Amino acid sequence: MKQFFSVADVDDLRGIVEEALRLKKDPFAFEDLGKRKTLGLVFLNPSLRTRLSTQKAAIQLGMDVMVMNMDKDGWALETRDGVAMDGKTVEHIREAAAVMGQYCDVLGIRSFPKLQDREEDYSEGLFKKFISFCGVPVVSLESATRHPLQSLTDLITIREHWQQDRKPKVVMAWGPHVKALPQAVPNSFSEWMCKAQMEGIVDFTIAYPQGYALSEAFTPGATVTNTLEDALQGADFVYVKNWSSYEDYGKIHPVSEKWMLDNGKLALTNQAKVMHCLPVRRDVELASEVLDGPNSLVIQEASNRVWAAQAVLKRMLEQLNKR
Amino acid sequence: MKQFFSVADVDDLRGIVEEALRLKKDPFAFEDLGKRKTLGLVFLNPSLRTRLSTQKAAIQLGMDVMVMNMDKDGWALETRDGVAMDGKTVEHIREAAAVMGQYCDVLGIRSFPKLQDREEDYSEGLFKKFISFCGVPVVSLESATRHPLQSLTDLITIREHWQQDRKPKVVMAWGPHVKALPQAVPNSFSEWMCKAQMEGIVDFTIAYPQGYALSEAFTPGATVTNTLEDALQGADFVYVKNWSSYEDYGKIHPVSEKWMLDNGKLALTNQAKVMHCLPVRRDVELASEVLDGPNSLVIQEASNRVWAAQAVLKRMLEQLNKR
Amino acid sequence: MKQFFSVADVDDLRGIVEEALRLKKDPFAFEDLGKRKTLGLVFLNPSLRTRLSTQKAAIQLGMDVMVMNMDKDGWALETRDGVAMDGKTVEHIREAAAVMGQYCDVLGIRSFPKLQDREEDYSEGLFKKFISFCGVPVVSLESATRHPLQSLTDLITIREHWQQDRKPKVVMAWGPHVKALPQAVPNSFSEWMCKAQMEGIVDFTIAYPQGYALSEAFTPGATVTNTLEDALQGADFVYVKNWSSYEDYGKIHPVSEKWMLDNGKLALTNQAKVMHCLPVRRDVELASEVLDGPNSLVIQEASNRVWAAQAVLKRMLEQLNKR
């Protein structure tokens, strides 16, 4: 594996999930694989779970980890070509990426969208340039439109908590928020679930209020509804997440119906397990009674971030060692 | 040891001091004890000594260390229950603590008081919730009302620099400052010295100006005076520290007498050794002539922070390995 | 080696360059040398290359690394003696340095000049006090007037890319910028090249516009010109760098001639290799066509930062182990 940016970078969805679960049982089974190899984690935006879980995964593979927080003022990267850098940007991504690739065997990078220019965000320019100029394998720590380590984690978590013969019904349900959030997590979850649906692993439904449709590129084959109650019928997993509008890009539309998942709404499901990528706004996005109740998987889900990262890094290291 | 939050968490004061001094003589004697174990250090406030010394202690025990600085804007934790999180806090301590507990075998956390609401600060709500939700052993890196790694260090330093048969007279002397500081360090030092006094290790006196009495919960059995000169008579150790008022909570009262320890005042003592937890405001809190003079122990004291942290982490690791 | 602050700290210029190139061929040849030794990296200003390359070098020598970012508000260091610290500084460098020296076997520190008071900057007070009070070997990660790890890197890079019998002509050429930059990099490069010229390794020329002369202390024996085209004739290496005025200290003088190196100007040289310490302002300081062209060495140069740091740390560790 030379990059981990979207579900398209994984050719065996079931295989990588099983690999992650084997690592969970025996975290140090490959602790020599990453010896003398350095992972660089570059954060243009804040991170808690992604940073700690990826660092932990790398350590368990024997890697050294260097973390760069570039989210503070004073290190603005230029991504445009053909402009004289006479403004606020201090370094071009061409040099920054190439240099970091000299110091690290594998790189991870996080960069959020600005939510102002949809075309710019969805072009994934910064991320693609970073991959192209750094010259080493790159793992996305969340980009403008996707969060693949989270989505792989989510698939692992569903697999781990589903023992029945039939396919589970997985519902991604929009939840309210006070801020305009990116579509990266829901895009990515949808992209992974749609592929899992194609492979006969899950049935996938998305529920959101009018005006919150995601880009169709991320939802092929998904059942879509604007009525939360309809979606929840028979659900085995409910994945709660807020996102801002894709159509009216980056905006928050007023929603009159009640979309926050609480115990009342949860009763409509098939005793569904409840997931959320965290951080979560309690009693805004998701009711405390659900988060603190027996159906919540949010902590187990966060815990599984380690195994998703470790499976991805393992594959990258194996490819590096082949050379 | 499952938590290290106050002197009550140590059942053998003499034993842990001797253990720390043995580690000082042979820092790598237990370098396999922490192998494959991760220490997470969470800073909601800045740190120099605590961070470096605890990191060093963990490394010498073979642990991996991950540091999280959460003191910057953008990661405000909610600690209250039963409120809708529609304001500035982005994550509840319930989830943040539980998640970090998934990634780490031992956690350390630093959180200063706000010095606005005494009841809130002295309830130690954030710290207690962190312990309760993270599910792993927790070491305080300074909380609203205590700084136990500093106090254990101080006891180690006194023990190391006292060879006589009789008990040393230890004086904690308030010193001036330009800012309102927490009571955490003096509370904690007093709590540890009072216990050491009960066990026949020291005689303990506290000197402060009118209006600066500490909470009585932290000073059982201590001799208290409002006259610095009286306290200094026959002192073997003088521990200088500023704190803001506990009674008129978090406020600075004007003090007319001169409370800064200088060579003149030091002459009243029994050639006392002078201690301070650092950072210190030179010639405000403590005279340069004392800091640079032969009686100062402040650097040796800072150095001993490593052995205090290492003794505590060693006990936590031993308990983890028992399971 | 007990300090690495200027070219005067290296007694065998050719020897340390060859040592660095041997390390480049076999990075882990001394991976036990730094075992149980800790490197502390203290940044009073931001860093990308210096931080990552020095961290990597230390790891390859088996050291543990602790990084302290002290560039944020809230940890202002006092460097003056004899002042009451009743203002904004929270700790004196005497204590801060001494304490960090207790926790680390080797220390690195970065501190930029303020560019306001030339005498103060050029006294290197902070750096010298840090060395004097910390008590352990110190490597400069860039100080007010020098950047020796960069200059050693540059000499390594020239050596690596020059196979001919004759001495190469090395030109340091001032380039435009939008901000007032320190003289540290050009001072340091000049100091190293002047010594290399004395030892018969290179011929060295400096070109800058009127008003941008460097301090003569850093340019002994260098050929100096105010005409870029003259300097470029027959050049084998062109080292591009902006700096603010030394004479009119820290100021930017308007420059009417075109000083940005582009392919047209590069054609005047002997197919010169082009170097820059990075970060570089594209199409302001240096033309994109040069940076992206076949003559640019900027990425290889950045990559060599690791070997410069590793050669220096190796020497410090060898001296420590002798004791």
mmCIF file of C-alpha atoms in Angstrom, chain B residues 30-314:
data_model
loop_
_atom_site.group_PDB
_atom_site.id
_atom_site.type_symbol
_atom_site.label_atom_id
_atom_site.label_comp_id
_atom_site.label_asym_id
_atom_site.label_seq_id
_atom_site.Cartn_x
_atom_site.Cartn_y
_atom_site.Cartn_z
ATOM 1 C CA PHE B 30 13.913 -1.368 36.059
ATOM 2 C CA GLU B 31 14.172 -0.473 32.397
ATOM 3 C CA ASP B 32 12.156 -3.529 31.349
ATOM 4 C CA LEU B 33 9.316 -2.921 33.793
ATOM 5 C CA GLY B 34 7.502 -0.501 31.478
ATOM 6 C CA LYS B 35 8.228 -2.245 28.219
ATOM 7 C CA ARG B 36 5.233 -2.191 25.845
ATOM 8 C CA LYS B 37 3.464 0.174 28.216
ATOM 9 C CA THR B 38 2.406 3.679 27.226
ATOM 10 C CA LEU B 39 2.256 6.776 29.429
ATOM 11 C CA GLY B 40 -0.007 9.581 28.215
ATOM 12 C CA LEU B 41 0.699 13.057 29.588
ATOM 13 C CA VAL B 42 -2.188 15.485 29.193
ATOM 14 C CA PHE B 43 -1.505 19.167 29.786
ATOM 15 C CA LEU B 44 -4.408 21.549 30.078
ATOM 16 C CA ASN B 45 -1.825 24.110 31.275
ATOM 17 C CA PRO B 46 1.830 24.768 30.434
ATOM 18 C CA SER B 47 4.617 22.724 31.997
ATOM 19 C CA LEU B 48 8.407 22.565 31.845
ATOM 20 C CA ARG B 49 9.787 20.618 34.822
ATOM 21 C CA THR B 50 6.828 18.309 35.290
ATOM 22 C CA ARG B 51 6.685 17.380 31.653
ATOM 23 C CA LEU B 52 10.382 16.741 31.128
ATOM 24 C CA SER B 53 11.011 14.980 34.428
ATOM 25 C CA THR B 54 7.995 12.689 34.117
ATOM 26 C CA GLN B 55 8.844 11.885 30.509
ATOM 27 C CA LYS B 56 12.410 11.096 31.530
ATOM 28 C CA ALA B 57 11.268 8.915 34.428
ATOM 29 C CA ALA B 58 8.978 6.947 32.127
ATOM 30 C CA ILE B 59 11.705 6.468 29.515
ATOM 31 C CA GLN B 60 14.052 5.130 32.185
ATOM 32 C CA LEU B 61 11.405 2.581 33.083
ATOM 33 C CA GLY B 62 11.165 1.525 29.428
ATOM 34 C CA MET B 63 7.772 3.132 28.754
ATOM 35 C CA ASP B 64 6.660 4.893 25.597
ATOM 36 C CA VAL B 65 5.386 8.414 26.206
ATOM 37 C CA MET B 66 2.761 10.385 24.303
ATOM 38 C CA VAL B 67 2.286 14.043 25.194
ATOM 39 C CA MET B 68 -0.954 15.948 24.544
ATOM 40 C CA ASN B 69 -0.987 19.726 24.948
ATOM 41 C CA MET B 70 -4.637 20.652 25.245
ATOM 42 C CA ASP B 71 -4.035 24.110 26.644
ATOM 43 C CA LYS B 72 -4.587 25.878 23.347
ATOM 44 C CA ASP B 73 -7.845 27.242 22.079
ATOM 45 C CA GLY B 74 -9.975 24.788 20.175
ATOM 46 C CA TRP B 75 -10.093 21.903 22.608
ATOM 47 C CA ALA B 76 -12.111 23.138 25.560
ATOM 48 C CA LEU B 77 -13.391 20.259 27.694
ATOM 49 C CA GLU B 78 -16.856 20.229 29.242
ATOM 50 C CA THR B 79 -16.907 18.965 32.822
ATOM 51 C CA ARG B 80 -20.484 19.683 33.844
ATOM 52 C CA ASP B 81 -23.138 17.027 33.498
ATOM 53 C CA GLY B 82 -26.650 17.639 32.310
ATOM 54 C CA VAL B 83 -25.943 20.609 30.084
ATOM 55 C CA ALA B 84 -26.520 20.775 26.348
ATOM 56 C CA MET B 85 -23.121 21.398 24.798
ATOM 57 C CA ASP B 86 -24.193 24.231 22.565
ATOM 58 C CA GLY B 87 -21.417 26.610 23.629
ATOM 59 C CA LYS B 88 -17.644 26.647 23.358
ATOM 60 C CA THR B 89 -16.731 23.260 24.787
ATOM 61 C CA VAL B 90 -16.091 20.722 22.053
ATOM 62 C CA GLU B 91 -15.816 17.489 24.012
ATOM 63 C CA HIS B 92 -17.019 16.197 27.362
ATOM 64 C CA ILE B 93 -14.480 14.879 29.831
ATOM 65 C CA ARG B 94 -16.449 11.630 29.939
ATOM 66 C CA GLU B 95 -15.505 10.803 26.370
ATOM 67 C CA ALA B 96 -12.078 12.482 26.330
ATOM 68 C CA ALA B 97 -10.913 10.604 29.448
ATOM 69 C CA ALA B 98 -12.369 7.277 28.383
ATOM 70 C CA VAL B 99 -10.764 7.509 24.958
ATOM 71 C CA MET B 100 -7.333 8.416 26.306
ATOM 72 C CA GLY B 101 -7.629 5.500 28.710
ATOM 73 C CA GLN B 102 -8.033 3.227 25.678
ATOM 74 C CA TYR B 103 -4.706 4.355 24.221
ATOM 75 C CA CYS B 104 -2.600 4.547 27.396
ATOM 76 C CA ASP B 105 -1.714 2.197 30.255
ATOM 77 C CA VAL B 106 -1.081 5.074 32.656
ATOM 78 C CA LEU B 107 -2.250 8.683 32.338
ATOM 79 C CA GLY B 108 -0.977 11.914 33.832
ATOM 80 C CA ILE B 109 -2.993 15.111 33.766
ATOM 81 C CA ARG B 110 -2.351 18.738 34.697
ATOM 82 C CA SER B 111 -5.145 21.204 35.273
ATOM 83 C CA PHE B 112 -4.844 24.483 37.147
ATOM 84 C CA PRO B 113 -7.637 26.116 39.135
ATOM 85 C CA LYS B 114 -9.437 29.107 37.649
ATOM 86 C CA LEU B 115 -9.172 30.937 41.014
ATOM 87 C CA GLN B 116 -12.684 32.320 40.627
ATOM 88 C CA ASP B 117 -14.982 29.892 42.407
ATOM 89 C CA ARG B 118 -13.339 28.317 45.478
ATOM 90 C CA GLU B 119 -15.910 25.616 45.895
ATOM 91 C CA GLU B 120 -15.559 24.568 42.279
ATOM 92 C CA ASP B 121 -11.753 24.503 42.406
ATOM 93 C CA TYR B 122 -11.611 22.667 45.723
ATOM 94 C CA SER B 123 -14.102 20.055 44.584
ATOM 95 C CA GLU B 124 -11.409 18.863 42.116
ATOM 96 C CA GLY B 125 -14.254 17.965 39.768
ATOM 97 C CA LEU B 126 -12.227 17.764 36.573
ATOM 98 C CA PHE B 127 -9.554 15.611 38.138
ATOM 99 C CA LYS B 128 -11.961 13.265 39.867
ATOM 100 C CA LYS B 129 -14.022 12.846 36.719
ATOM 101 C CA PHE B 130 -10.903 12.187 34.701
ATOM 102 C CA ILE B 131 -9.881 9.416 37.111
ATOM 103 C CA SER B 132 -13.360 8.004 37.189
ATOM 104 C CA PHE B 133 -13.870 7.845 33.405
ATOM 105 C CA CYS B 134 -10.442 6.957 32.048
ATOM 106 C CA GLY B 135 -10.227 3.522 33.653
ATOM 107 C CA VAL B 136 -6.434 3.415 34.070
ATOM 108 C CA PRO B 137 -4.039 4.551 36.826
ATOM 109 C CA VAL B 138 -3.697 8.345 36.929
ATOM 110 C CA VAL B 139 -0.853 10.462 38.224
ATOM 111 C CA SER B 140 -1.529 14.112 39.006
ATOM 112 C CA LEU B 141 0.784 16.494 37.184
ATOM 113 C CA GLU B 142 -0.721 19.249 39.389
ATOM 114 C CA SER B 143 -4.387 19.742 39.981
ATOM 115 C CA ALA B 144 -6.461 22.648 41.280
ATOM 116 C CA THR B 145 -5.456 22.104 44.909
ATOM 117 C CA ARG B 146 -2.381 19.836 44.965
ATOM 118 C CA HIS B 147 0.957 19.090 43.263
ATOM 119 C CA PRO B 148 1.955 15.733 44.766
ATOM 120 C CA LEU B 149 4.937 14.953 42.490
ATOM 121 C CA GLN B 150 6.448 18.248 43.645
ATOM 122 C CA SER B 151 5.769 17.477 47.298
ATOM 123 C CA LEU B 152 7.221 13.980 47.125
ATOM 124 C CA THR B 153 10.258 15.528 45.425
ATOM 125 C CA ASP B 154 10.541 18.016 48.252
ATOM 126 C CA LEU B 155 10.476 15.307 50.904
ATOM 127 C CA ILE B 156 13.121 13.349 48.972
ATOM 128 C CA THR B 157 15.285 16.478 48.794
ATOM 129 C CA ILE B 158 14.981 17.157 52.523
ATOM 130 C CA ARG B 159 15.804 13.538 53.312
ATOM 131 C CA GLU B 160 18.827 13.662 50.969
ATOM 132 C CA HIS B 161 20.234 16.839 52.514
ATOM 133 C CA TRP B 162 19.709 16.005 56.178
ATOM 134 C CA GLN B 163 22.157 13.677 57.900
ATOM 135 C CA GLN B 164 21.714 14.658 61.542
ATOM 136 C CA ASP B 165 20.021 12.603 64.199
ATOM 137 C CA ARG B 166 17.437 15.147 65.274
ATOM 138 C CA LYS B 167 14.405 16.066 63.184
ATOM 139 C CA PRO B 168 14.978 19.096 60.911
ATOM 140 C CA LYS B 169 12.861 22.211 61.348
ATOM 141 C CA VAL B 170 11.155 22.842 58.002
ATOM 142 C CA VAL B 171 9.579 26.258 57.403
ATOM 143 C CA MET B 172 7.276 27.094 54.507
ATOM 144 C CA ALA B 173 7.524 30.857 54.041
ATOM 145 C CA TRP B 174 5.151 32.886 51.883
ATOM 146 C CA GLY B 175 6.955 35.155 49.383
ATOM 147 C CA PRO B 176 5.669 38.118 47.348
ATOM 148 C CA HIS B 177 4.607 37.858 43.693
ATOM 149 C CA VAL B 178 3.049 40.062 41.035
ATOM 150 C CA LYS B 179 0.350 37.612 40.012
ATOM 151 C CA ALA B 180 -2.342 35.644 41.829
ATOM 152 C CA LEU B 181 -1.048 32.068 42.094
ATOM 153 C CA PRO B 182 -2.923 28.886 43.076
ATOM 154 C CA GLN B 183 -2.574 27.301 46.510
ATOM 155 C CA ALA B 184 -1.783 23.913 44.969
ATOM 156 C CA VAL B 185 1.939 23.794 45.744
ATOM 157 C CA PRO B 186 1.728 25.138 49.318
ATOM 158 C CA ASN B 187 -1.354 23.036 50.108
ATOM 159 C CA SER B 188 0.409 19.977 48.883
ATOM 160 C CA PHE B 189 3.752 20.681 50.542
ATOM 161 C CA SER B 190 1.943 21.320 53.793
ATOM 162 C CA GLU B 191 -0.114 18.151 53.490
ATOM 163 C CA TRP B 192 3.028 16.079 52.958
ATOM 164 C CA MET B 193 5.016 17.817 55.706
ATOM 165 C CA CYS B 194 2.176 17.441 58.184
ATOM 166 C CA LYS B 195 2.110 13.724 57.525
ATOM 167 C CA ALA B 196 5.913 13.599 57.763
ATOM 168 C CA GLN B 197 5.647 15.446 61.086
ATOM 169 C CA MET B 198 3.136 12.896 62.342
ATOM 170 C CA GLU B 199 5.590 10.147 61.426
ATOM 171 C CA GLY B 200 8.400 11.886 63.302
ATOM 172 C CA ILE B 201 10.378 12.877 60.202
ATOM 173 C CA VAL B 202 10.254 16.694 60.457
ATOM 174 C CA ASP B 203 8.991 19.627 62.511
ATOM 175 C CA PHE B 204 6.854 21.840 60.328
ATOM 176 C CA THR B 205 6.083 25.561 60.531
ATOM 177 C CA ILE B 206 4.169 27.782 58.118
ATOM 178 C CA ALA B 207 4.673 31.557 57.960
ATOM 179 C CA TYR B 208 2.447 33.895 55.985
ATOM 180 C CA PRO B 209 1.084 37.430 56.215
ATOM 181 C CA GLN B 210 -2.381 38.181 57.578
ATOM 182 C CA GLY B 211 -5.030 37.068 55.099
ATOM 183 C CA TYR B 212 -3.046 34.258 53.580
ATOM 184 C CA ALA B 213 -4.063 31.320 55.767
ATOM 185 C CA LEU B 214 -4.390 28.073 53.843
ATOM 186 C CA SER B 215 -7.359 25.757 54.171
ATOM 187 C CA GLU B 216 -7.063 23.945 57.506
ATOM 188 C CA ALA B 217 -7.633 20.643 55.731
ATOM 189 C CA PHE B 218 -4.048 20.853 54.502
ATOM 190 C CA THR B 219 -2.298 21.993 57.693
ATOM 191 C CA PRO B 220 -3.133 19.526 60.501
ATOM 192 C CA GLY B 221 -0.571 19.847 63.282
ATOM 193 C CA ALA B 222 1.496 22.563 61.614
ATOM 194 C CA THR B 223 2.856 25.441 63.678
ATOM 195 C CA VAL B 224 1.550 28.660 62.140
ATOM 196 C CA THR B 225 2.825 32.223 62.483
ATOM 197 C CA ASN B 226 2.342 35.591 60.806
ATOM 198 C CA THR B 227 5.874 36.704 61.630
ATOM 199 C CA LEU B 228 8.526 35.556 59.207
ATOM 200 C CA GLU B 229 11.400 36.301 61.570
ATOM 201 C CA ASP B 230 9.907 34.082 64.280
ATOM 202 C CA ALA B 231 9.527 31.200 61.870
ATOM 203 C CA LEU B 232 13.073 31.468 60.579
ATOM 204 C CA GLN B 233 14.661 31.052 64.024
ATOM 205 C CA GLY B 234 16.437 27.701 64.037
ATOM 206 C CA ALA B 235 15.086 26.682 60.637
ATOM 207 C CA ASP B 236 17.021 23.934 58.832
ATOM 208 C CA PHE B 237 15.052 24.190 55.586
ATOM 209 C CA VAL B 238 13.128 27.196 54.249
ATOM 210 C CA TYR B 239 10.628 26.462 51.505
ATOM 211 C CA VAL B 240 9.713 29.719 49.795
ATOM 212 C CA LYS B 241 6.461 29.992 47.867
ATOM 213 C CA ASN B 242 3.877 32.553 46.953
ATOM 214 C CA TRP B 243 0.144 31.895 46.988
ATOM 215 C CA SER B 244 -2.991 33.959 46.663
ATOM 216 C CA SER B 245 -5.556 34.250 49.412
ATOM 217 C CA TYR B 246 -7.718 31.253 50.262
ATOM 218 C CA GLU B 247 -10.098 33.246 52.416
ATOM 219 C CA ASP B 248 -10.637 36.092 49.941
ATOM 220 C CA TYR B 249 -10.343 33.519 47.229
ATOM 221 C CA GLY B 250 -7.752 34.039 44.551
ATOM 222 C CA LYS B 251 -7.062 37.634 45.552
ATOM 223 C CA ILE B 252 -3.788 39.399 46.335
ATOM 224 C CA HIS B 253 -3.809 41.366 49.588
ATOM 225 C CA PRO B 254 -1.339 44.218 49.971
ATOM 226 C CA VAL B 255 1.406 43.242 52.411
ATOM 227 C CA SER B 256 3.350 46.030 54.106
ATOM 228 C CA GLU B 257 6.105 44.017 55.822
ATOM 229 C CA LYS B 258 9.025 42.703 53.776
ATOM 230 C CA TRP B 259 8.514 39.000 53.129
ATOM 231 C CA MET B 260 11.137 38.334 50.449
ATOM 232 C CA LEU B 261 13.840 36.021 51.799
ATOM 233 C CA ASP B 262 17.298 37.568 51.444
ATOM 234 C CA ASN B 263 20.669 36.903 53.038
ATOM 235 C CA GLY B 264 19.823 39.114 55.981
ATOM 236 C CA LYS B 265 16.762 37.057 56.845
ATOM 237 C CA LEU B 266 18.574 33.817 56.060
ATOM 238 C CA ALA B 267 21.097 34.724 58.761
ATOM 239 C CA LEU B 268 18.337 34.195 61.335
ATOM 240 C CA THR B 269 18.163 30.489 60.477
ATOM 241 C CA ASN B 270 20.315 27.514 61.363
ATOM 242 C CA GLN B 271 22.213 27.900 58.072
ATOM 243 C CA ALA B 272 19.047 26.685 56.426
ATOM 244 C CA LYS B 273 18.930 25.163 52.989
ATOM 245 C CA VAL B 274 16.546 27.102 50.733
ATOM 246 C CA MET B 275 14.017 25.399 48.471
ATOM 247 C CA HIS B 276 11.578 26.576 45.796
ATOM 248 C CA CYS B 277 9.556 24.577 43.288
ATOM 249 C CA LEU B 278 10.392 26.945 40.402
ATOM 250 C CA PRO B 279 9.750 28.928 38.296
ATOM 251 C CA VAL B 280 10.773 31.724 40.637
ATOM 252 C CA ARG B 281 10.585 35.493 40.150
ATOM 253 C CA ARG B 282 14.084 36.648 41.105
ATOM 254 C CA ASP B 283 14.260 39.559 43.523
ATOM 255 C CA VAL B 284 10.489 39.563 43.867
ATOM 256 C CA GLU B 285 9.715 36.192 45.472
ATOM 257 C CA LEU B 286 13.248 35.315 46.522
ATOM 258 C CA ALA B 287 16.509 37.322 46.455
ATOM 259 C CA SER B 288 19.076 36.536 43.752
ATOM 260 C CA GLU B 289 21.762 36.488 46.428
ATOM 261 C CA VAL B 290 20.023 33.539 48.054
ATOM 262 C CA LEU B 291 19.273 31.723 44.787
ATOM 263 C CA ASP B 292 22.877 32.075 43.665
ATOM 264 C CA GLY B 293 24.298 31.407 47.114
ATOM 265 C CA PRO B 294 25.580 28.202 48.727
ATOM 266 C CA ASN B 295 22.373 27.469 50.648
ATOM 267 C CA SER B 296 20.116 27.160 47.623
ATOM 268 C CA LEU B 297 18.857 23.684 46.724
ATOM 269 C CA VAL B 298 16.500 24.745 43.950
ATOM 270 C CA ILE B 299 18.338 23.014 41.094
ATOM 271 C CA GLN B 300 18.948 19.788 43.035
ATOM 272 C CA GLU B 301 15.271 19.910 43.982
ATOM 273 C CA ALA B 302 14.181 20.251 40.345
ATOM 274 C CA SER B 303 16.519 17.411 39.467
ATOM 275 C CA ASN B 304 14.836 15.168 42.022
ATOM 276 C CA ARG B 305 11.523 15.522 40.204
ATOM 277 C CA VAL B 306 12.689 12.617 38.027
ATOM 278 C CA TRP B 307 13.040 10.227 40.957
ATOM 279 C CA ALA B 308 9.718 11.139 42.495
ATOM 280 C CA ALA B 309 7.971 10.489 39.181
ATOM 281 C CA GLN B 310 9.928 7.302 38.620
ATOM 282 C CA ALA B 311 9.056 5.895 42.054
ATOM 283 C CA VAL B 312 5.364 6.600 41.471
ATOM 284 C CA LEU B 313 5.315 5.169 37.942
ATOM 285 C CA LYS B 314 7.238 2.115 39.123
#
